Coordinates of C-alpha atoms in Angstrom, one line a residue:
X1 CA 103.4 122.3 134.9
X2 CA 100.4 122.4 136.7
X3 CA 98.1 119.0 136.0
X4 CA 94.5 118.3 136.6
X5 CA 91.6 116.8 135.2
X6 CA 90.3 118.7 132.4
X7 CA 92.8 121.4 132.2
X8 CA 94.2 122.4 129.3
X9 CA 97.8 122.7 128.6
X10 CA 100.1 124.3 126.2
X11 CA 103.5 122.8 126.2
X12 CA 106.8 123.9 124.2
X13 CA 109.9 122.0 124.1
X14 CA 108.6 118.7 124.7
X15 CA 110.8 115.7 124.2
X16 CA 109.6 112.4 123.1
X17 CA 111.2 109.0 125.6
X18 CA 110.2 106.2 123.8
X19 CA 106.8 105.3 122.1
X20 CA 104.9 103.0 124.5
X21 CA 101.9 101.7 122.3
X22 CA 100.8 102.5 118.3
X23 CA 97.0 102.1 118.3
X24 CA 96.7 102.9 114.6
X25 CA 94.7 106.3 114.4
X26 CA 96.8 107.3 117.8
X27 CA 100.0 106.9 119.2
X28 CA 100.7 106.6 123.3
X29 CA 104.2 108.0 124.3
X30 CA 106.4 109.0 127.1
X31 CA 107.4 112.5 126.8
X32 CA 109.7 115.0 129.1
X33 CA 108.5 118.9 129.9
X34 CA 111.3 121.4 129.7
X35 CA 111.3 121.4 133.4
X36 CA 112.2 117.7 133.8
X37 CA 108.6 116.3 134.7
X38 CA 108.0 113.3 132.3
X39 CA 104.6 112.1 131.5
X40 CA 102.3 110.2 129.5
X41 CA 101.0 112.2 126.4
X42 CA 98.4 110.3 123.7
X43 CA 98.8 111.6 120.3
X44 CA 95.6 111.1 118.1
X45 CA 95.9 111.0 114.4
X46 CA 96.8 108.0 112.4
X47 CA 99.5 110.2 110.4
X48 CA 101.2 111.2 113.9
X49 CA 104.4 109.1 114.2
X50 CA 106.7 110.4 116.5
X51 CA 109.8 108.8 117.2
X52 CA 112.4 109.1 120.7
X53 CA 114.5 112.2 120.5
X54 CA 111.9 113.9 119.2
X55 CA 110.9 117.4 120.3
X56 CA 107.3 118.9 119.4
X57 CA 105.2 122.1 121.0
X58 CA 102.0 120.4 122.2
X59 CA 98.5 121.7 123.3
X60 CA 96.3 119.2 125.2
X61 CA 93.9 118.2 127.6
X62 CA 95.1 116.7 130.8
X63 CA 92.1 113.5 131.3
X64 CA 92.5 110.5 133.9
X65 CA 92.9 107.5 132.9
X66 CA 92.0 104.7 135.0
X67 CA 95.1 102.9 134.6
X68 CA 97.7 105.4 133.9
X69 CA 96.3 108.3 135.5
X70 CA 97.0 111.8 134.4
X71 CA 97.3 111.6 130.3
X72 CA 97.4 114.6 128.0
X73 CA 95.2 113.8 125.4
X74 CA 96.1 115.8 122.4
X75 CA 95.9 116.0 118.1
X76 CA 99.3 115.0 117.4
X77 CA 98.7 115.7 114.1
X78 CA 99.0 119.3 115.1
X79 CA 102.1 119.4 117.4
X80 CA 104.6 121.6 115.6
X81 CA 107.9 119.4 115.5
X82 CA 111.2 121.7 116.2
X83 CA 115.0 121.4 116.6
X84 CA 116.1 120.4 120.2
X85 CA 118.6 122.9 122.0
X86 CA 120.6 122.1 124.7
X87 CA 121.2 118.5 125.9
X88 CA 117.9 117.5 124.1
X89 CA 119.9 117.5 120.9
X90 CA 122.2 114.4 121.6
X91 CA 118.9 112.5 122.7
X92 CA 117.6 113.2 118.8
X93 CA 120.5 112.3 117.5
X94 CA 120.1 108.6 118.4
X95 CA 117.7 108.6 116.2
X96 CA 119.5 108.3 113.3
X97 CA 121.4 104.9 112.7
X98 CA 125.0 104.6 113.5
X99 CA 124.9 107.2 116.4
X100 CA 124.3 105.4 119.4
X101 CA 124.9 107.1 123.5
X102 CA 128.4 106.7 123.4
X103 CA 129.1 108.5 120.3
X104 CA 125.6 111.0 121.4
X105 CA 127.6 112.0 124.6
X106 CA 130.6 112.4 122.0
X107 CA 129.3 114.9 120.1
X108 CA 127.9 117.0 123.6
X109 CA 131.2 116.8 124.8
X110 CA 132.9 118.1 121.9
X111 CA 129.8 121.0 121.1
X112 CA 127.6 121.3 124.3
X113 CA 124.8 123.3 124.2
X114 CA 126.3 124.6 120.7
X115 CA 125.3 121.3 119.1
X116 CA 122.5 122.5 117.1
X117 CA 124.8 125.4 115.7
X118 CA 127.1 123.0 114.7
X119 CA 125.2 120.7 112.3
X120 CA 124.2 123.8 110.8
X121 CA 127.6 124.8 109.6
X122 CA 129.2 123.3 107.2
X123 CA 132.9 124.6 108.1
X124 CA 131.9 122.4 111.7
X125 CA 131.5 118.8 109.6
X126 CA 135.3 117.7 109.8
X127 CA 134.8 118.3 113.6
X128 CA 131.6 116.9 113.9
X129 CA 133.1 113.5 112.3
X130 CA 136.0 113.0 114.6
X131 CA 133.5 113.3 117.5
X132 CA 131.6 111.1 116.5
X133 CA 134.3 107.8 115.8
X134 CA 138.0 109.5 115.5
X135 CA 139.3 105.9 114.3
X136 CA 136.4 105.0 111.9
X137 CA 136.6 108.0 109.8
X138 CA 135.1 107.0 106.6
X139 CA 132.0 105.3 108.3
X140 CA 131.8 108.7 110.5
X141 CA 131.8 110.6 108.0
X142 CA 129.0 108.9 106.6
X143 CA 126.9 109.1 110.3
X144 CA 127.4 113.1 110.2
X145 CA 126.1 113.3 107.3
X146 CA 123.3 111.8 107.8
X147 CA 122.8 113.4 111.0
X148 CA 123.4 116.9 109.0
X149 CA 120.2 116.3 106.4
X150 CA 118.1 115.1 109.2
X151 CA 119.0 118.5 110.6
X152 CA 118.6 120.5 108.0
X153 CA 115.0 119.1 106.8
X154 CA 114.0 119.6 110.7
X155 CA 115.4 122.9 110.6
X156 CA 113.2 124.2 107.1
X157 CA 110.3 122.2 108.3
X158 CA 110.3 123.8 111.8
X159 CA 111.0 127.8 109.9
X160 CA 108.5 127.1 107.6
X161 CA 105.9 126.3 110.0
X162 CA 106.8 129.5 112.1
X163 CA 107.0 132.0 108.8
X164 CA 103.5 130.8 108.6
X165 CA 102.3 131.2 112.0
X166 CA 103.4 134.9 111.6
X167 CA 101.5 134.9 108.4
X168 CA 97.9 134.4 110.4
X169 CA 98.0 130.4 109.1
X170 CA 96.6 129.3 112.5
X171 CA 95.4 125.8 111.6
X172 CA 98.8 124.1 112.9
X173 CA 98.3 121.1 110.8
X174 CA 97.7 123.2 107.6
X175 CA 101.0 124.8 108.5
X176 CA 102.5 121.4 108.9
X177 CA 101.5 120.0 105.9
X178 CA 102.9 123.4 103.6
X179 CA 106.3 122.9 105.7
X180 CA 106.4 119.4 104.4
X181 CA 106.1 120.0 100.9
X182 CA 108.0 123.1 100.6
X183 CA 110.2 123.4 103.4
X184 CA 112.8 125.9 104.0
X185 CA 111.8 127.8 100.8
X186 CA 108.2 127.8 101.8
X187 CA 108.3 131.5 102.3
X188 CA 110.1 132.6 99.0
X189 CA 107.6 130.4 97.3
X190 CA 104.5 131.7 99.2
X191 CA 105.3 135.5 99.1
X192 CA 105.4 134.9 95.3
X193 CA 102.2 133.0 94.7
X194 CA 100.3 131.2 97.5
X195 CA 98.4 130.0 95.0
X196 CA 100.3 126.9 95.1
X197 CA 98.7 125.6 97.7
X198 CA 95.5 124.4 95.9
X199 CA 97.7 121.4 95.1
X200 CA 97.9 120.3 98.3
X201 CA 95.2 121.5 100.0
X202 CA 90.8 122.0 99.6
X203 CA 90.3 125.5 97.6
X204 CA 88.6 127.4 100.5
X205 CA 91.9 126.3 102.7
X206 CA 94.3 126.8 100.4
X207 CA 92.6 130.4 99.6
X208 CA 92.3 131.4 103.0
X209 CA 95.9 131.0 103.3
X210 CA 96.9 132.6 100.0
X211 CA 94.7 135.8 100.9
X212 CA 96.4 136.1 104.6
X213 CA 99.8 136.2 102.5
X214 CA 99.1 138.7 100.3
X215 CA 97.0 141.1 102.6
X216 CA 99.6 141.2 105.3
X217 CA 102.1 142.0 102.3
X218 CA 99.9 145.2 101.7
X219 CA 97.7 144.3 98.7
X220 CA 94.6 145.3 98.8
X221 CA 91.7 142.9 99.4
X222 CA 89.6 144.1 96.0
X223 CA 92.9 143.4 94.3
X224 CA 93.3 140.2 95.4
X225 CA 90.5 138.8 95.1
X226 CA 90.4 139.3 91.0
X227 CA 94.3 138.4 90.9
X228 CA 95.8 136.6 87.8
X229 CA 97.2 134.1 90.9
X230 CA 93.7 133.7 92.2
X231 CA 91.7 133.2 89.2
X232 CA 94.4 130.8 88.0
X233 CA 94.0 129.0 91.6
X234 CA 90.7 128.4 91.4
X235 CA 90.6 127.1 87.9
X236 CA 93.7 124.6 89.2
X237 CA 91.0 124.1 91.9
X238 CA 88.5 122.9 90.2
X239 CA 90.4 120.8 87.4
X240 CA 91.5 119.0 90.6
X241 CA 88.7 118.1 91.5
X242 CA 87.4 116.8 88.1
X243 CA 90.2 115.0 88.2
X244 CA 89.2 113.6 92.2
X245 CA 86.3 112.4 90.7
X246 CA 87.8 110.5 87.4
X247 CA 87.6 112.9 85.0
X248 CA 90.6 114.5 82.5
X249 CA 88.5 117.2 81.1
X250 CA 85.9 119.5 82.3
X251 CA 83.0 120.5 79.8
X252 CA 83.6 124.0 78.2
X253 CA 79.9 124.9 78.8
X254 CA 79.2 125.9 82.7
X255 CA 83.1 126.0 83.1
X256 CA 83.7 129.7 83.7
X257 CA 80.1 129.4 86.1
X258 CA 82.2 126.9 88.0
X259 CA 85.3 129.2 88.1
X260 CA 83.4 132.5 89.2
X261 CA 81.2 130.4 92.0
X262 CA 85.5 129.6 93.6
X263 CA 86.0 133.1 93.4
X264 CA 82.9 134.3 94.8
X265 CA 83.0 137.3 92.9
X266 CA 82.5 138.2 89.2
X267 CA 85.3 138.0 86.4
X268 CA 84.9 137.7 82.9
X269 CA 84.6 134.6 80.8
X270 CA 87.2 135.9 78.4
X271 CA 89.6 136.8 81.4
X272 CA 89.0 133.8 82.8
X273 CA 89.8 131.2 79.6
X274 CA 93.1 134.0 79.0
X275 CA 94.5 133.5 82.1
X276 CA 93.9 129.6 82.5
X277 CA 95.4 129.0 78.7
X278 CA 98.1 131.4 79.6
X279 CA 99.4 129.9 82.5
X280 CA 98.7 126.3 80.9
X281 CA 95.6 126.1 83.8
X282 CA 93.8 124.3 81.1
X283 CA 93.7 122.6 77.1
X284 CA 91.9 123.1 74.3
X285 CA 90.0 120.0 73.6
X286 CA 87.2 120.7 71.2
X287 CA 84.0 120.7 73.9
X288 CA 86.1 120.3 76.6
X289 CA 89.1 122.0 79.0
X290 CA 91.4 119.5 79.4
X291 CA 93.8 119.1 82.8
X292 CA 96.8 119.4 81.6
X293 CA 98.5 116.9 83.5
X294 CA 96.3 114.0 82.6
X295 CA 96.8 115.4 79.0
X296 CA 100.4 115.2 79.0
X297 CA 100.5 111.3 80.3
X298 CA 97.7 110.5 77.7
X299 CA 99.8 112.1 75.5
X300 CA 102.8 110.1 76.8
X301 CA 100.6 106.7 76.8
X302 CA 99.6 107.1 73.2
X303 CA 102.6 107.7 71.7
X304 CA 104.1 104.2 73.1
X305 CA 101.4 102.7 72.2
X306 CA 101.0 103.6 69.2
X307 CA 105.2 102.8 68.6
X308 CA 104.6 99.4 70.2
X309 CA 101.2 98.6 68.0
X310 CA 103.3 99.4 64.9
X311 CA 106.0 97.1 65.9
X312 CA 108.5 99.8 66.7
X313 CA 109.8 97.9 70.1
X314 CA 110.0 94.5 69.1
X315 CA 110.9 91.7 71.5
X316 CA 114.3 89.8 71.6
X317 CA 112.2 86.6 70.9
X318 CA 111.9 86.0 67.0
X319 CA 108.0 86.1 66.1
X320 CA 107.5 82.2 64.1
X321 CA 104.9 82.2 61.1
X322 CA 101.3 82.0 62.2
X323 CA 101.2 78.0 60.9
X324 CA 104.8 77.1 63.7
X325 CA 102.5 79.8 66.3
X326 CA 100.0 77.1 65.6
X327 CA 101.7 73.8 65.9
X328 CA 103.4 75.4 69.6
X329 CA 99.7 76.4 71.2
X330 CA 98.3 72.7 69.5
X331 CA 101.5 71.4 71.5
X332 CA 101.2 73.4 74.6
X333 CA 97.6 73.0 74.8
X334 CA 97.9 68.9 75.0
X335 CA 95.7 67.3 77.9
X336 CA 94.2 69.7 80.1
X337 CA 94.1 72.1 78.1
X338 CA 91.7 72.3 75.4
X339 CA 91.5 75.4 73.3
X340 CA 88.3 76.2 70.7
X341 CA 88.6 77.9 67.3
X342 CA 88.3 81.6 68.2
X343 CA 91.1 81.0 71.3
X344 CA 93.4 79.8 69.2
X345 CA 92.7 82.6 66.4
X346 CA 92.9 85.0 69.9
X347 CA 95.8 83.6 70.9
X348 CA 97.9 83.3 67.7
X349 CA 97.1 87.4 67.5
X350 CA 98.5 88.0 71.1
X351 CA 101.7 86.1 69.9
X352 CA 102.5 88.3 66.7
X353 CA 101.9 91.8 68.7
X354 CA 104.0 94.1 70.9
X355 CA 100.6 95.6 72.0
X356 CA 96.8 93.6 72.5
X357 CA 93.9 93.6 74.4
X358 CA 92.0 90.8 75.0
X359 CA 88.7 91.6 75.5
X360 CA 85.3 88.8 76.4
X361 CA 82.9 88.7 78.7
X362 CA 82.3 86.0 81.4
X363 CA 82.9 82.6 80.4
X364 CA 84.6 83.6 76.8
X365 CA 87.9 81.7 77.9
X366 CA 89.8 84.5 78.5
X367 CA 92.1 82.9 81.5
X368 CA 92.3 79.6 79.4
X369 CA 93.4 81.7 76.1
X370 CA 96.2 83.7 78.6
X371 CA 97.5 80.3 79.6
X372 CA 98.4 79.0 76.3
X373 CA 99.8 82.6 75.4
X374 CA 101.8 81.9 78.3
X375 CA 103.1 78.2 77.6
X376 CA 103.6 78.9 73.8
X377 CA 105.9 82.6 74.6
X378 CA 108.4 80.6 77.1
X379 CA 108.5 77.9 74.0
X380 CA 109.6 80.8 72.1
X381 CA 112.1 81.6 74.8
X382 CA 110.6 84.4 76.2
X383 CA 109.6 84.8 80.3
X384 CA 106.1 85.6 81.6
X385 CA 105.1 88.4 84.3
X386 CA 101.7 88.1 85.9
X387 CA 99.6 91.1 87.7
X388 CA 95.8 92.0 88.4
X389 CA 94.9 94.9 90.1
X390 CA 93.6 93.2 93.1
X391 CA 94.9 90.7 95.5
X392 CA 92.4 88.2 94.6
X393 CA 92.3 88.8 91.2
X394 CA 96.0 88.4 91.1
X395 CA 95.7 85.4 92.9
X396 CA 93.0 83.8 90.5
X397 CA 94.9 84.6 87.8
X398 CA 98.2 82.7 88.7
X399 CA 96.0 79.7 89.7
X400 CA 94.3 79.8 86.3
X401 CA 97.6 79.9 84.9
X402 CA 98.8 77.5 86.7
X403 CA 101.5 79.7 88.3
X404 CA 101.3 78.8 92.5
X405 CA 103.4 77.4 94.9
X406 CA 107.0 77.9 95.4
X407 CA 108.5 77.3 91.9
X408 CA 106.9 79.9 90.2
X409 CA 106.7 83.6 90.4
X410 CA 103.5 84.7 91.7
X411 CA 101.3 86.7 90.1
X412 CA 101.1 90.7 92.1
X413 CA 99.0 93.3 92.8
X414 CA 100.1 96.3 90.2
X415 CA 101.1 98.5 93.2
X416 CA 103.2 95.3 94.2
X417 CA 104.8 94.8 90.8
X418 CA 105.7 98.4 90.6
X419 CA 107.0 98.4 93.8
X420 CA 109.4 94.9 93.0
X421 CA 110.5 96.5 89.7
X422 CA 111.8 99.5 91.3
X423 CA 113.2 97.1 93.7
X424 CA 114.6 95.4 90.5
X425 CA 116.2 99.1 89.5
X426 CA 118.1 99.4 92.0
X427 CA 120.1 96.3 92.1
X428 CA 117.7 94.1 94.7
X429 CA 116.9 90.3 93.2
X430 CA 114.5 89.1 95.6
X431 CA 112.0 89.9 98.4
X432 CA 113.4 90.5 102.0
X433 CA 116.8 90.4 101.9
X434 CA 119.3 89.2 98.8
X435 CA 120.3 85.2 99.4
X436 CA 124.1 84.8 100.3
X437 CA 126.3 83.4 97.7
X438 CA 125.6 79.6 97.1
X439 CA 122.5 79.7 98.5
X440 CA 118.8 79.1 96.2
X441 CA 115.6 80.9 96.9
X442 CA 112.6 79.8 95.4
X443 CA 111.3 81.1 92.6
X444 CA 108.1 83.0 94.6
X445 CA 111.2 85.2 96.0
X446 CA 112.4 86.5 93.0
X447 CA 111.2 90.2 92.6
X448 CA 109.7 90.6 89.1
X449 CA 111.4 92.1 86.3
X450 CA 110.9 93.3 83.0
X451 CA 112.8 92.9 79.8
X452 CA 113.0 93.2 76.1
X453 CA 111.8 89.2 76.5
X454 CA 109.2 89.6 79.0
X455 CA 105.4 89.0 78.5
X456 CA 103.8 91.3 80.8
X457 CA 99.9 90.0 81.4
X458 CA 97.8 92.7 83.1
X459 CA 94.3 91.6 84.5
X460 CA 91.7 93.4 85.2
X461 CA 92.9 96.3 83.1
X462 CA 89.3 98.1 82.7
X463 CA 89.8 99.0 86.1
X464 CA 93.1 100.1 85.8
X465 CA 93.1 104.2 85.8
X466 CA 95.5 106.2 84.3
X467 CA 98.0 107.5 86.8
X468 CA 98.5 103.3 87.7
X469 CA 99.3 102.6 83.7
X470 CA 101.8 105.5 83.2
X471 CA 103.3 105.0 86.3
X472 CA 104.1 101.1 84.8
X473 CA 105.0 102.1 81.0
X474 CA 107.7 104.3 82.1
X475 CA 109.5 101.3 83.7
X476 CA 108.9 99.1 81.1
X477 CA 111.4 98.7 78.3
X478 CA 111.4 98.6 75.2
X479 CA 110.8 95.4 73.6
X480 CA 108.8 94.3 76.8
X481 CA 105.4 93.2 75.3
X482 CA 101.8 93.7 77.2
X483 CA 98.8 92.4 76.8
X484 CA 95.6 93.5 78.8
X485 CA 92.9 91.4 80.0
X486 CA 89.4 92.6 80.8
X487 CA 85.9 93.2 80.1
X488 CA 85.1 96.6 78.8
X489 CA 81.5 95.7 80.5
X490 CA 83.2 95.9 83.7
X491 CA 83.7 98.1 86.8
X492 CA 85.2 101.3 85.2
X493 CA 88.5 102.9 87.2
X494 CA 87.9 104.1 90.5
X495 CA 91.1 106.7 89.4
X496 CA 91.3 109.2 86.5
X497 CA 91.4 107.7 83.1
X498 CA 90.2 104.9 80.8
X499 CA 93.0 103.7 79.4
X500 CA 92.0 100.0 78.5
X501 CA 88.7 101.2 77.2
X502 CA 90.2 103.6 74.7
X503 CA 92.8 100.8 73.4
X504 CA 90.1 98.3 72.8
X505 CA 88.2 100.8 70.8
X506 CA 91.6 102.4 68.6
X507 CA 95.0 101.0 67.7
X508 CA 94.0 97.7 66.2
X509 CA 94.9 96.2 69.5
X510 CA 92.1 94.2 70.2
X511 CA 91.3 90.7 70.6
X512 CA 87.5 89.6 71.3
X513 CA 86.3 86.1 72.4
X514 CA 82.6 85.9 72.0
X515 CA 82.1 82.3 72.3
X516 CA 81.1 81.2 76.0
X517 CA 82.6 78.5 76.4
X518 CA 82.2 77.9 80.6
X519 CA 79.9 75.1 80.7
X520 CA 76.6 75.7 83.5
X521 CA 74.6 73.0 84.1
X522 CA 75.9 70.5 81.0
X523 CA 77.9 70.8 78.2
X524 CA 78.1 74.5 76.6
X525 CA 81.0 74.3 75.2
X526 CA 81.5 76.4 71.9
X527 CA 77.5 77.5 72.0
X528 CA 76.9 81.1 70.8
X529 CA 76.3 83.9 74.1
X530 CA 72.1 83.7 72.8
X531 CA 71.8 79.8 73.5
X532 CA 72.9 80.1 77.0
X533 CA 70.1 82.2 77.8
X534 CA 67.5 79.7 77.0

């Protein structure tokens, strides 16, 4: 392996020692040549992760460092990973919990050089499980196979990539990426319509790729290039990127413009709109093509909605007349909290629907108005969840609500909440690890969950997008009732969608506060929006 400043290298069969440093966007490891020289490689790419056992193909630039010396800078994000042969294979397996040296040097006994082979086949498992603990079988069995998916996703992943390299992909993290997301069937499902790839990857990549496939299958190129498969690409193409920018629809006009200018070659509008209804490319939707999968979770959105608005899902907690709704928010409201007219009105509305909006600009008492909805739904029995979109929004709104410190359950960013609910699914209670038995965890532990009791209170919801919202309603239950909080005024989503601004303006569902009530500079409370401008 011949080493100098500036030279480059090109080195298969490379296996990872142990990772020395993670930098962030690159990764510093100790690695092994095939011929037994070990060396210091540093992998750039904030994606590239490599763990010890692991074997890539590398290509590099050898660069002195002056306190390490010789280095081989490379783009990690390009080494090709691949299944170690040989001995390399029981320094992998360490890798994967449970199999430590002893039962690594188990399995190499038993298999040698074969070892690969053997996770392969399935007729080796009862084998492979009494090398590796012969009087632990059950927790063995468990360990191989574990250690048989890992090898079978490293296998497809590593195939995949080489089908493609013999397909002309040349970009090595292009091919790694495919291999990723289709894996050992990457090549049934590219011979049949590469076309797929715009999902995953920038049109002119993805069709550069597609039209390697097909020409070295022996279509020809003017063929090709006016394909069903492509035209339907480029259309998925460019609802993808309405949809990168925050859009669900594209207009009608200029559309099949758009489509041709992908294609860099002329096809009919009428062939065009046939084959993207066809293959469900695109919806009708009066002056627009809609994308169909923002279509089919608006559709999904509105029709819970629309059952929860109507009182289809109600709550386990028994809705009280409007006069009891307002002796509880007089009650809860005693002291420090002092509630106008229009709050209460507001307020007595959240309490009697599955489904509201409540809507205001700065100052209208919208946070003061949430804490009495609060207060006066756990007097009804019912339990309150609290999440913004932000950190600090989440953070303001549990302090507004009075909900900090380690008795309560703090209010979470949505991706947190949705990350503690599936938590929640599947059978965890609290952050970190579940307490032993006898022992209490504060409340700021418990992982949130939602029932047919639970008040969920979402801030910031103009700035919620789509994707974020249907992610959450399909974990919510029936029963479970929302309310959004936000200004219609504000920021809109950075994502696809506007859901919140849609519900305030159909359904019924919301609730305005107009008063501004925040005093500035003396006493405003209850003046009209117009007097504080004077």
């Amino acid at each position: 392996m011949k080493r100098a400043a500036g030279h480059h290298a090109d080195l298969d069969c490379v296996q990872v020692l142990s990772v020395l440093a993670d930098l962030g966007n690159a990764t510093v490891f100790s690695a092994r040549a095939r011929s037994g020289a070990a060396f210091r490689v540093v992998g750039r790419g904030a994606s590239f992760k490599p763990r010890s056992g692991d074997v890539y193909d590398i290509r590099g630039t050898w660069l002195e460092s002056r306190r390490h010396g010789l280095q081989l800078y490379a783009d990690g994000e390009v080494f090709v990973r691949r299944p170690p042969t040989g001995r390399l294979v029981a320094a992998w397996l360490q890798r994967i919990p449970g199999i430590g040296a002893e039962r690594a040097q188990r399995l190499l006994k038993e298999f040698g050089t074969t070892l690969g082979d053997a996770l392969s086949n399935t007729s080796m498992f009862e084998r492979i499980v009494k090398a590796i603990d012969p009087d632990r079988l059950h927790l063995a069995a468990r360990i191989a196979a574990e250690a048989v998916t890992f090898w079978a996703e490293l296998r497809s992943e590593y195939e995949a990539v080489s089908w493609l390299e013999t397909q002309g992909v040349e970009d090595l993290g292009v091919a790694r990426k495919i291999a990723e997301l289709l894996g050992a069937e990457a090549s049934i499902v590219l011979r049949q319509n590469p076309y797929v790839l715009v999902g995953v990857l920038p049109w002119q990549t993805a069709d550069k790729v597609a039209l390697r496939i097909l020409l070295r299958s022996g279509v020809r190129l003017d063929d090709v290039k006016v394909s069903p498969r492509r035209v339907v690409g480029a259309i998925d193409a460019l609802m993808k990127d309405a949809v990168a920018d925050g859009h669900t629809a594209v207009l009608k006009e200029g559309f099949c413009n758009k489509v041709r200018v992908k294609l860099g070659c002329h096809v009919a509008d009428e062939r065009i709109i046939e084959l993207g209804i066809r293959n469900r490319a695109i919806l009708d939707g009066d002056i627009v093509w809609r994308c169909p999968g923002c279509a089919f979770m608006e559709a999904e959105l509105e029709a819970r909605f629309v059952r929860m608005a109507g009182g289809e899902e109600p709550s386990r907690v028994r809705t009280r007349p409007e006069a009891d709704l307002r002796r509880i928010l007089a009650f809860v409201s005693q002291g420090s909290l002092e509630l106008g007219s229009e709050q209460v009105n507001a307020a007595v509305r959240i309490l009697k629907s599955d489904l509201a909006c409540l809507t205001g600009g700065a100052g209208t008492g919208k946070t003061t108005t949430c804490r009495a909805v609060a207060r006066a739904w756990e007097a009804l029995g019912g339990r309150v969840e609290l999440s913004a979109l932000s950190g600090k929004a989440a953070l303001r709104l549990a302090e507004g609500l009075g909900r900090t410190g380690p008795d309560h359950r703090p209010a979470l960013t949505l991706q947190r909440l949705l990350i503690g609910l599936r938590k929640r699914a599947g059978g965890e209670t609290h952050w970190g690890a579940d307490p032993q038995e006898g022992q209490a965890r504060p409340a700021a532990f418990q992982l949130p969950e939602l029932t047919d009791q639970t008040l969920l209170i979402l801030d910031e919801a103009s700035m919620i997008d789509l994707g974020q919202i249907h992610a959450l309603v399909e974990i919510m239950p029936r029963g479970c009732r929302l309310l959004f909080v936000g200004d219609s005024f504000q920021l809109p989503p950075i994502g696809v969608g506007l859901v919140f601004h849609r519900l305030v303006e159909r359904l019924g569902t919301a609730v305005r506060l107009e008063v501004v009530r925040r005093q500035v500079s003396g006493d405003t409370t209850n003046c009209p929006p117009d007097a504080m401008r004077n």
